[in-house]
PDB file of C-alpha atoms in Angstrom:
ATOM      1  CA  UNK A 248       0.000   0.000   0.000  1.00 58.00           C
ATOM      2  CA  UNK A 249       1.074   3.318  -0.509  1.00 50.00           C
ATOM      3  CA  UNK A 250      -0.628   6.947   0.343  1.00 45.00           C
ATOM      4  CA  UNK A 251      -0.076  10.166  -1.631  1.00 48.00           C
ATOM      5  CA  UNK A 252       1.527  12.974   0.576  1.00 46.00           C
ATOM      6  CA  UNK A 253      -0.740  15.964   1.954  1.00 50.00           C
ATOM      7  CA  UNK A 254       0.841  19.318   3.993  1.00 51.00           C
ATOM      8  CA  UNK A 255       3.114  18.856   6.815  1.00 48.00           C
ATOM      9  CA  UNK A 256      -0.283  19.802   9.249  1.00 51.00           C
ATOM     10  CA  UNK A 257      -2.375  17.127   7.488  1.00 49.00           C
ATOM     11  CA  UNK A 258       0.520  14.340   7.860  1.00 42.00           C
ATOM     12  CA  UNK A 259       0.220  15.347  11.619  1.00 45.00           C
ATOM     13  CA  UNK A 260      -3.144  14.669  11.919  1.00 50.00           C
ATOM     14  CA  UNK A 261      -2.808  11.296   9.693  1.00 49.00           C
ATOM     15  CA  UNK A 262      -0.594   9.816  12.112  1.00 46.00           C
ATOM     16  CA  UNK A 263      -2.587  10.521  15.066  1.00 49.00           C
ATOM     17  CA  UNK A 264      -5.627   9.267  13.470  1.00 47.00           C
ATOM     18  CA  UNK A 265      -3.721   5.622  11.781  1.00 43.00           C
ATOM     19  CA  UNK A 266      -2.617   5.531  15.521  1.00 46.00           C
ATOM     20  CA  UNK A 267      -6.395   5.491  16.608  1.00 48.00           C
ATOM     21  CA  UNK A 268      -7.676   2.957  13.967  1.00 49.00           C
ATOM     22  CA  UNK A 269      -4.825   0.444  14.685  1.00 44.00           C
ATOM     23  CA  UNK A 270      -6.459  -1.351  17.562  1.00 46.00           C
ATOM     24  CA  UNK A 271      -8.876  -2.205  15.532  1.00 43.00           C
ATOM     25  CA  UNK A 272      -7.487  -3.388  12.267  1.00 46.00           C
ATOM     26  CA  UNK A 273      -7.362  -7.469  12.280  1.00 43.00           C
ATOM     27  CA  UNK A 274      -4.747  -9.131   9.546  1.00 49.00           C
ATOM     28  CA  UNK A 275      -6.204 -10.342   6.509  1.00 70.00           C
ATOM     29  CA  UNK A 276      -7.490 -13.519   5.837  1.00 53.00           C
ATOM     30  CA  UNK A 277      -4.388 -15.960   3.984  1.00 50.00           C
ATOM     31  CA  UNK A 278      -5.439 -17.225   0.531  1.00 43.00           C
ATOM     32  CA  UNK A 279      -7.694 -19.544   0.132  1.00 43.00           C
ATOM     33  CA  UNK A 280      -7.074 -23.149  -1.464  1.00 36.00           C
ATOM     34  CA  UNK A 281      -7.915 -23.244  -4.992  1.00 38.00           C
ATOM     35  CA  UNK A 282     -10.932 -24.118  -6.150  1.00 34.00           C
ATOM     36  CA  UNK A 283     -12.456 -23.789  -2.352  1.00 35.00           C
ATOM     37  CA  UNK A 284     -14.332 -21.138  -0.774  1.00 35.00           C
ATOM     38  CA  UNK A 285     -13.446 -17.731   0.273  1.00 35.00           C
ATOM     39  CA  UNK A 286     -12.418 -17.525   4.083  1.00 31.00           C
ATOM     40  CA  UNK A 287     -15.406 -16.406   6.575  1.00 35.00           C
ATOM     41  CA  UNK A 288     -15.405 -12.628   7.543  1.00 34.00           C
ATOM     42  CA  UNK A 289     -14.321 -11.444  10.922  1.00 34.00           C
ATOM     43  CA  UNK A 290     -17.391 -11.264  13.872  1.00 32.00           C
ATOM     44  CA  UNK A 291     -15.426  -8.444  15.465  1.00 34.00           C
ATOM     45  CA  UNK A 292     -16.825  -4.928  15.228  1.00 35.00           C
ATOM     46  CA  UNK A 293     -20.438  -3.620  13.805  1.00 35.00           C
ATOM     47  CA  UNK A 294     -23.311  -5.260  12.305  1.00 37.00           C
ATOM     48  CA  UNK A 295     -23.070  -5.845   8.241  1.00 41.00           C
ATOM     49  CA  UNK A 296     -25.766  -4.644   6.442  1.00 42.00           C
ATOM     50  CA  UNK A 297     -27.938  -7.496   5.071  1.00 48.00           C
ATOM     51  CA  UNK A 298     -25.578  -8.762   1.544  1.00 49.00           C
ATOM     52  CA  UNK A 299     -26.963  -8.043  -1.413  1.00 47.00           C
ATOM     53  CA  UNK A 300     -27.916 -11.004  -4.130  1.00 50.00           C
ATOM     54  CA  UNK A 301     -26.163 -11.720  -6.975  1.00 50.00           C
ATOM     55  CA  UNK A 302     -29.111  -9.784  -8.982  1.00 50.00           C
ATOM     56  CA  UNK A 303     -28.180  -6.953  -7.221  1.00 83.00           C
ATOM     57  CA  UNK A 304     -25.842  -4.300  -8.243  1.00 87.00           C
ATOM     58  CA  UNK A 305     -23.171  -3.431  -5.787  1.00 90.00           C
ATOM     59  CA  UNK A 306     -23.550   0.464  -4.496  1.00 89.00           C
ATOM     60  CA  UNK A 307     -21.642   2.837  -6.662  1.00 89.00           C
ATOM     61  CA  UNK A 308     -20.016   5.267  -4.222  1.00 91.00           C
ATOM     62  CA  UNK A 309     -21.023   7.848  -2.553  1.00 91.00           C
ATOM     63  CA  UNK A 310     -19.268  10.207  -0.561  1.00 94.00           C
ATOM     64  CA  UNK A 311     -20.059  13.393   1.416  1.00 93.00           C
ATOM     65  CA  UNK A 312     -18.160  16.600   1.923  1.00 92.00           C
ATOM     66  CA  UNK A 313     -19.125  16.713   5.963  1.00 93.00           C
ATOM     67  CA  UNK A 314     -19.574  13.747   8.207  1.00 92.00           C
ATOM     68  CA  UNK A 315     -22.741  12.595   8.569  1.00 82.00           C
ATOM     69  CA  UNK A 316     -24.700  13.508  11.778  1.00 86.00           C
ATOM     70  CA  UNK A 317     -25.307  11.121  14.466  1.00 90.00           C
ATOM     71  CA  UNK A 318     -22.722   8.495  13.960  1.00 92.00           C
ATOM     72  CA  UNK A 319     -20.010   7.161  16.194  1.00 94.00           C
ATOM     73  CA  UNK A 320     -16.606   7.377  14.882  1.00 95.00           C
ATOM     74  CA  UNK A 321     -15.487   4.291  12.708  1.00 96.00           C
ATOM     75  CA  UNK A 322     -19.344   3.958  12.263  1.00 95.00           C
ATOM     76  CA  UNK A 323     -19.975   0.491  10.354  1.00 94.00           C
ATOM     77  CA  UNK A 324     -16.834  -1.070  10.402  1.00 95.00           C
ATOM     78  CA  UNK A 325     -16.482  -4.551  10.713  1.00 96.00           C
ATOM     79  CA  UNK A 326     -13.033  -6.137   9.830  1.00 96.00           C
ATOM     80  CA  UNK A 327     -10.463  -3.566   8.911  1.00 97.00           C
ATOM     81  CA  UNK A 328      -7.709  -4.629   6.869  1.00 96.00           C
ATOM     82  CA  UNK A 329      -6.008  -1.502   5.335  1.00 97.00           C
ATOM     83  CA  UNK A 330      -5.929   2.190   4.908  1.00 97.00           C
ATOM     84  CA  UNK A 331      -4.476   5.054   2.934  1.00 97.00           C
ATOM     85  CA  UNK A 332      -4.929   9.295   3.551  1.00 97.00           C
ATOM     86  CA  UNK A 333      -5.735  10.849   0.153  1.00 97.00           C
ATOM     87  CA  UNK A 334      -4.524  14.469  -0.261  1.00 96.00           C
ATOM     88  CA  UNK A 335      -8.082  15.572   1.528  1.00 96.00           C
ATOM     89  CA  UNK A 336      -6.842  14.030   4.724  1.00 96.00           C
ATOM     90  CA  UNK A 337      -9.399  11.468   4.177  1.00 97.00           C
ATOM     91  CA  UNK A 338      -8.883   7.886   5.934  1.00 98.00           C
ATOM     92  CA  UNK A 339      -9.921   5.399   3.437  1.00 98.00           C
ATOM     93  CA  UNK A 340     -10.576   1.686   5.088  1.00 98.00           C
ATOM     94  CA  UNK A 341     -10.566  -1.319   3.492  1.00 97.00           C
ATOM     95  CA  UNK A 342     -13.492  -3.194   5.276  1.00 97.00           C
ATOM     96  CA  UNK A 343     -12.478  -7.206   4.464  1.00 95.00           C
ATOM     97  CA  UNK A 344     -15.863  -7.778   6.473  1.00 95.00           C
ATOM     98  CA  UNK A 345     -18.265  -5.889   4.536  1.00 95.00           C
ATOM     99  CA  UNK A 346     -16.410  -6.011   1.434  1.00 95.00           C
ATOM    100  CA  UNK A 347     -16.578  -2.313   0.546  1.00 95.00           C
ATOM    101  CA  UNK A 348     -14.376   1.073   1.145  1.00 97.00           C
ATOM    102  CA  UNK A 349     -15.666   3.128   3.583  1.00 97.00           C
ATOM    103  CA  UNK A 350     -14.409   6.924   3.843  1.00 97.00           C
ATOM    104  CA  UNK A 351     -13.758   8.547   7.014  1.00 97.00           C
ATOM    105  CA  UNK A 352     -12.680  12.433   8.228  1.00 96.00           C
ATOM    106  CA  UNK A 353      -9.876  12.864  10.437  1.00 93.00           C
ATOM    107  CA  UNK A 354     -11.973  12.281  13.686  1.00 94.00           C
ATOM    108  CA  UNK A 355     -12.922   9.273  12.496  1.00 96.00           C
ATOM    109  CA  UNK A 356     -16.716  10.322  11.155  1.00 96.00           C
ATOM    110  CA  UNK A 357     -18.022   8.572   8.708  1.00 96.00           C
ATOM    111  CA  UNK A 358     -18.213  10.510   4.910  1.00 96.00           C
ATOM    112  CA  UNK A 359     -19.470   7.398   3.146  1.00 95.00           C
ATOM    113  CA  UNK A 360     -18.509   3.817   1.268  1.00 94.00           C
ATOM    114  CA  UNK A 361     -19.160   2.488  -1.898  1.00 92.00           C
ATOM    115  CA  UNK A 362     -19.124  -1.349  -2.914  1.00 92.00           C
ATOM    116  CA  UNK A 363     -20.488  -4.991  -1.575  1.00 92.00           C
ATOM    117  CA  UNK A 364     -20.708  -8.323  -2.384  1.00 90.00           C
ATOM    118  CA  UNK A 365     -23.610  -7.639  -5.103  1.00 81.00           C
ATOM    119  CA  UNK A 366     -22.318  -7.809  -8.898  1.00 84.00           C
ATOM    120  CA  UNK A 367     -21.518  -4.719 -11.060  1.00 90.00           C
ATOM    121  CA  UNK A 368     -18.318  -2.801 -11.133  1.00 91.00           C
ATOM    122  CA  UNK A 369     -18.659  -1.869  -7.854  1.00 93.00           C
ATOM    123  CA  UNK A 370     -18.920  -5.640  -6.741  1.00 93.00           C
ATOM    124  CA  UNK A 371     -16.217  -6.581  -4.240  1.00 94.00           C
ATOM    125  CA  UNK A 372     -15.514  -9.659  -2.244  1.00 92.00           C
ATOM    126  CA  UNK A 373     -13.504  -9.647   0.895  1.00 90.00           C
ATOM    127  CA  UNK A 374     -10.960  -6.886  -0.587  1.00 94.00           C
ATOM    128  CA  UNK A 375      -7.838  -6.961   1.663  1.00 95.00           C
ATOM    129  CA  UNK A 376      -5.282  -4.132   0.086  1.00 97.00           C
ATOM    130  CA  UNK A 377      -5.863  -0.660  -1.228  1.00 97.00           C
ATOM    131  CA  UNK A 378      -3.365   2.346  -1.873  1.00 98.00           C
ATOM    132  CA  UNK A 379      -4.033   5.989  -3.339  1.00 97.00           C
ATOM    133  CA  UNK A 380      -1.780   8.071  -5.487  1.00 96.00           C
ATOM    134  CA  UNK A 381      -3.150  11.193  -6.356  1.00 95.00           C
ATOM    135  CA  UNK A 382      -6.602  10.887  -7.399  1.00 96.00           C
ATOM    136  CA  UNK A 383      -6.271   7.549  -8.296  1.00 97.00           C
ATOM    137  CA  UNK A 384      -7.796   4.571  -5.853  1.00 97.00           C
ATOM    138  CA  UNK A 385      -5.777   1.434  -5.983  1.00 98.00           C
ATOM    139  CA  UNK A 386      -7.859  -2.256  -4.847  1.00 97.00           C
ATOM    140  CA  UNK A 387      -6.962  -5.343  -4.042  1.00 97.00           C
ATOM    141  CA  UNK A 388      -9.960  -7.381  -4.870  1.00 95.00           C
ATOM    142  CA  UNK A 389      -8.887 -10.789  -2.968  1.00 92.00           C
ATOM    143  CA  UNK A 390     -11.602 -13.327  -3.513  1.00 90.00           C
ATOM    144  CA  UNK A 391     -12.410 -12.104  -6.919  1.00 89.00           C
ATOM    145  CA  UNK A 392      -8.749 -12.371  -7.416  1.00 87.00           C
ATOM    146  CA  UNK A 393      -8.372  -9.030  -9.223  1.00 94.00           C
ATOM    147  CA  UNK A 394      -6.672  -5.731  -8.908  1.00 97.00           C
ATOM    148  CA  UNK A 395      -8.283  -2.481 -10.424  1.00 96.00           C
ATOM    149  CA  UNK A 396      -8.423   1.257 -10.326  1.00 97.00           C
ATOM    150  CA  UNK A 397     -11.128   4.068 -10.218  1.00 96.00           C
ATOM    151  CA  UNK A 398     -10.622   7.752  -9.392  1.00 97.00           C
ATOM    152  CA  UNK A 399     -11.545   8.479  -5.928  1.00 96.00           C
ATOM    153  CA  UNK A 400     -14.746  10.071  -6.863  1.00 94.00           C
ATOM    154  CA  UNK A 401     -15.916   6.075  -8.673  1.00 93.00           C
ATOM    155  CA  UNK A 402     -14.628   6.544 -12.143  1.00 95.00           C
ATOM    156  CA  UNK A 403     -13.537   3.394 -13.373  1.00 95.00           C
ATOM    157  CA  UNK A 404     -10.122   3.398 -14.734  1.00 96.00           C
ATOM    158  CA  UNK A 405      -8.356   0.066 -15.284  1.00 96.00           C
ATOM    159  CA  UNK A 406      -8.679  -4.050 -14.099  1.00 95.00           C
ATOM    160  CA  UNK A 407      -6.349  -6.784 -14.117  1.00 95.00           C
ATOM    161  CA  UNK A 408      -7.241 -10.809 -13.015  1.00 92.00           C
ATOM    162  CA  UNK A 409      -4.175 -11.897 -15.348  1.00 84.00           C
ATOM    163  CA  UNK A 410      -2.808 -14.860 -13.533  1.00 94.00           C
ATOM    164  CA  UNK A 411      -3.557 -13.260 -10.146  1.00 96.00           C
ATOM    165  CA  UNK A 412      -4.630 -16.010  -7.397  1.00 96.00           C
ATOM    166  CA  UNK A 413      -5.458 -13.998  -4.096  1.00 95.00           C
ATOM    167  CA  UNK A 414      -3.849 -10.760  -4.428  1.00 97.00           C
ATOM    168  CA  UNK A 415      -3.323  -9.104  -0.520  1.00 97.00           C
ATOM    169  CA  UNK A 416      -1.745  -5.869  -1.882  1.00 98.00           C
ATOM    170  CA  UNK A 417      -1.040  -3.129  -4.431  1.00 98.00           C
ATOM    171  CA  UNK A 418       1.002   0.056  -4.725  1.00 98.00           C
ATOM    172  CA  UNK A 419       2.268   2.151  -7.079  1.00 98.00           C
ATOM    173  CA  UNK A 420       5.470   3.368  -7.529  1.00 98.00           C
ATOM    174  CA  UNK A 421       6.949   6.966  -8.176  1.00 96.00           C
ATOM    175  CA  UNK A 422       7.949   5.047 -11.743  1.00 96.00           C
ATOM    176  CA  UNK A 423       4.243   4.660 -12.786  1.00 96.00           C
ATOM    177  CA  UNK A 424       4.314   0.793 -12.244  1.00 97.00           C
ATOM    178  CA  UNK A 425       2.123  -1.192 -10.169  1.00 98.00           C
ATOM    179  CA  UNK A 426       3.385  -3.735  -7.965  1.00 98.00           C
ATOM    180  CA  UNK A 427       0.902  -6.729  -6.555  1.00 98.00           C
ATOM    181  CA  UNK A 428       1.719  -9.085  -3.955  1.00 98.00           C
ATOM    182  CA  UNK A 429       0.067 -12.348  -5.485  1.00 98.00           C
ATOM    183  CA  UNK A 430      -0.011 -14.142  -2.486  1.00 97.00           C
ATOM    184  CA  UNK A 431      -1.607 -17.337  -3.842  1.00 96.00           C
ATOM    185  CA  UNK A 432       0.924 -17.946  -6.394  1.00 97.00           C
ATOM    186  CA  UNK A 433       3.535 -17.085  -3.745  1.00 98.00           C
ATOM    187  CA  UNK A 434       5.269 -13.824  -5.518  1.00 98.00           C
ATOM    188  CA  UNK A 435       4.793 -11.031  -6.620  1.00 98.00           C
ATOM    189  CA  UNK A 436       3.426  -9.611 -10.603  1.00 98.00           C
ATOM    190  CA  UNK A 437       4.870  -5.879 -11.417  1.00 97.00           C
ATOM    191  CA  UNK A 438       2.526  -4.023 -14.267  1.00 97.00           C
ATOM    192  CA  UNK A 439       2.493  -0.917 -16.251  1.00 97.00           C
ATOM    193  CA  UNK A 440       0.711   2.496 -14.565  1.00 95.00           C
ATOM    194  CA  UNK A 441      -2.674   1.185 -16.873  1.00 95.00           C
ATOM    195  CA  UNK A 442      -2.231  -2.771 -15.095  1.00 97.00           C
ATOM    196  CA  UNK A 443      -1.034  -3.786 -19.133  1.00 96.00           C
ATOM    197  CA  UNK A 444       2.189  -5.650 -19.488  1.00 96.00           C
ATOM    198  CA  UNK A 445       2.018  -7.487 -15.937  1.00 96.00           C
ATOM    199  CA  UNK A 446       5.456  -9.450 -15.141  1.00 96.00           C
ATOM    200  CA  UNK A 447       5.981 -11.908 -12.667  1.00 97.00           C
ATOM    201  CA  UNK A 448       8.779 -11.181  -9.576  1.00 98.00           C
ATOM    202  CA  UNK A 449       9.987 -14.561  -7.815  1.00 97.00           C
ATOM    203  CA  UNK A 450       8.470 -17.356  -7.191  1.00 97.00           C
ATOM    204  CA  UNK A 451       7.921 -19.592  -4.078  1.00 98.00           C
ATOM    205  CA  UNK A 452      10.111 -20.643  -1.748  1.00 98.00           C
ATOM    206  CA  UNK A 453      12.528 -19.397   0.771  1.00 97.00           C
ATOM    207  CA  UNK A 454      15.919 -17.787  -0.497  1.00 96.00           C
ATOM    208  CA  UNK A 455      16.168 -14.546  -1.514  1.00 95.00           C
ATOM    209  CA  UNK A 456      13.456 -13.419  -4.337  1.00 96.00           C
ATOM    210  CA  UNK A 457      11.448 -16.131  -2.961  1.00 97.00           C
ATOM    211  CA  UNK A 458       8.091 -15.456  -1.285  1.00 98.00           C
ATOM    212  CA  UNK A 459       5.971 -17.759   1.030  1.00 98.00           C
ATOM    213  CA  UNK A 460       2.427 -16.200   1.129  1.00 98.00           C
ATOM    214  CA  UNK A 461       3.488 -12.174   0.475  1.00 98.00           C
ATOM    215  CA  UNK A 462       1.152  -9.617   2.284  1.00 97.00           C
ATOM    216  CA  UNK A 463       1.432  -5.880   2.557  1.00 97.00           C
ATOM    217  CA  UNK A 464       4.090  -4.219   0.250  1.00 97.00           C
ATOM    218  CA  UNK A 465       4.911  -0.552   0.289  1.00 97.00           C
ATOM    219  CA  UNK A 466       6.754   1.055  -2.417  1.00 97.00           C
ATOM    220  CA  UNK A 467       9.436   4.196  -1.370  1.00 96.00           C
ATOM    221  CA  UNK A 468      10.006   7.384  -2.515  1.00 96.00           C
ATOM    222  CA  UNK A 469      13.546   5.826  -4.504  1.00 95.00           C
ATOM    223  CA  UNK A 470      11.447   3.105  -5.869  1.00 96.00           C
ATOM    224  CA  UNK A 471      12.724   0.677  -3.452  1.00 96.00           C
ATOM    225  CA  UNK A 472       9.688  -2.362  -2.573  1.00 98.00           C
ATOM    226  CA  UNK A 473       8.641  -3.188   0.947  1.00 97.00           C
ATOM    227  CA  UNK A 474       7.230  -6.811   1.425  1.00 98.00           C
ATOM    228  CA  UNK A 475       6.056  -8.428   4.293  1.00 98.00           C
ATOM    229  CA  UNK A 476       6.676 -12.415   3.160  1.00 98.00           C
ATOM    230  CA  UNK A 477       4.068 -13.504   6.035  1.00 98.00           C
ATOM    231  CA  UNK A 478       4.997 -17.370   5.909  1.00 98.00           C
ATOM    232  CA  UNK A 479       8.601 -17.054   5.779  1.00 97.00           C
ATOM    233  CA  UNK A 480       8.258 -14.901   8.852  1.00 97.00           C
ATOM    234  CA  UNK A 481      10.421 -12.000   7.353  1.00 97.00           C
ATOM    235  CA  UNK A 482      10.356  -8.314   5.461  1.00 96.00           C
ATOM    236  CA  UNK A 483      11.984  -9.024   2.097  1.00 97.00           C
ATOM    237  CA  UNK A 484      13.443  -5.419  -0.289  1.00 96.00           C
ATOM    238  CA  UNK A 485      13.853  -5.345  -3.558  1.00 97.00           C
ATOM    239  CA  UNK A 486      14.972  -2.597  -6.314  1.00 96.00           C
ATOM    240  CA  UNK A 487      12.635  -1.380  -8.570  1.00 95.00           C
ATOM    241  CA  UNK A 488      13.440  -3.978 -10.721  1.00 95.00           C
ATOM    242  CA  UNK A 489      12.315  -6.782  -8.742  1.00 96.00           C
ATOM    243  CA  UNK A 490      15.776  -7.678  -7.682  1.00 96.00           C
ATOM    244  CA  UNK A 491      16.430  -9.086  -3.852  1.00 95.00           C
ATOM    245  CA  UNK A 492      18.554  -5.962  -2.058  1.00 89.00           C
ATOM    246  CA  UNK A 493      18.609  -6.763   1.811  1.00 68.00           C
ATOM    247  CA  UNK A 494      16.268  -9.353   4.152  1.00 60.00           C
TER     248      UNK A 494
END
């Protein structure tokens, strides 16, 4: 994941707030066996509105300028599993529970969500990454094994399932490229700004390159890439090539 930059004050207020939400994020789910079904949400946290049927279409989104009266802070969540600030100061949450984005202020009030489980473009299923640069929204789509991009206002952009199995996280790099931990197939794919041209990056295993169930990743300013290689119990760098730097 990856966040774009705001003012010094906002990046104040960021960490203070990411500081709040982290009691209650929860890691996300490990990929799934092939063929079988998707792991069961968390219980933890508020009440899921009622899923949607296949018939229906997923919400498109819809956000507010102010908070919405009457609500507690982190109103609705139910199984946190990322978040990125957007140049607003806005928190955006990955909700793996209720398999949509919901949008928070820096207090924590809620500004809105879009997505479910229903079908549509808007259709998720137990998303577990998400990362913004500039006014592009970056998701991880787990269960429906697919990584895509809208503007942050719900503009659909770009979509990529190309040999993906379970991806757990995307971010893009100050190059343009977009790097996806593919934890199923146990590395990682690197693509084009547009999710064209996707190229595998190691394979499974446990030497250096070699990923056992790859998580978050975070991409640096110099292009250097972050991942956490969950099942080898380790954080693996690499150059913005895909070559292995330091473990």
């Amino acid at each position: 994941m990856t966040m774009s930059m705001p003012p010094a004050g906002r990046i104040l207020r960021g960490a203070a707030l990411l500081l709040a939400l982290l009691p209650l994020m929860t890691a996300c789910g490990k990929k799934e066996t092939a063929g079988g079904p998707a792991p069961a949400a968390g219980t933890s946290g508020a009440a899921a509105a009622p899923e949607p049927t296949a018939a229906q279409a997923a919400p498109a989104p819809s956000i507010r300028e102010t908070a919405e009266a009457g609500k507690q802070p982190w109103d609705g969540l139910k199984t946190p599993s990322d978040i990125a600030l957007d140049d607003k100061g806005r928190l955006w949450v990955a909700d793996q529970g209720n398999s949509m984005i919901r949008v928070y202020d820096a207090a924590g009030a809620p500004l809105g969500s879009w997505g479910s489980r229903g079908s549509g473009q808007y259709g998720l299923q137990e998303l577990c990454g998400l990362a913004i640069k500039g006014d592009n929204l970056y998701i991880a789509d787990t269960y429906r094994t697919g990584v895509e991009i809208f503007s942050l206002s719900g503009q659909f952009k770009a979509k990529s399932t190309a040999g993906l199995f379970n991806p757990h996280d995307v971010a893009p790099a100050p190059d343009g490229k977009v790097w996806i931990s593919d934890s199923g197939n146990n590395r990682l794919v690197v693509s084009d700004a547009d999710l064209s041209n996707p190229r595998p990056v190691g394979r499974p295993g446990a030497g250096p390159g070699e990923f056992a169930n790859p998580g978050s990743l975070v991409v640096g300013p110099s292009g250097k890439v972050y991942v956490a290689d969950i099942d080898n119990k380790r954080i693996q760098f690499l150059d913005g090539e895909g070559n292995p730097k330091a473990q």
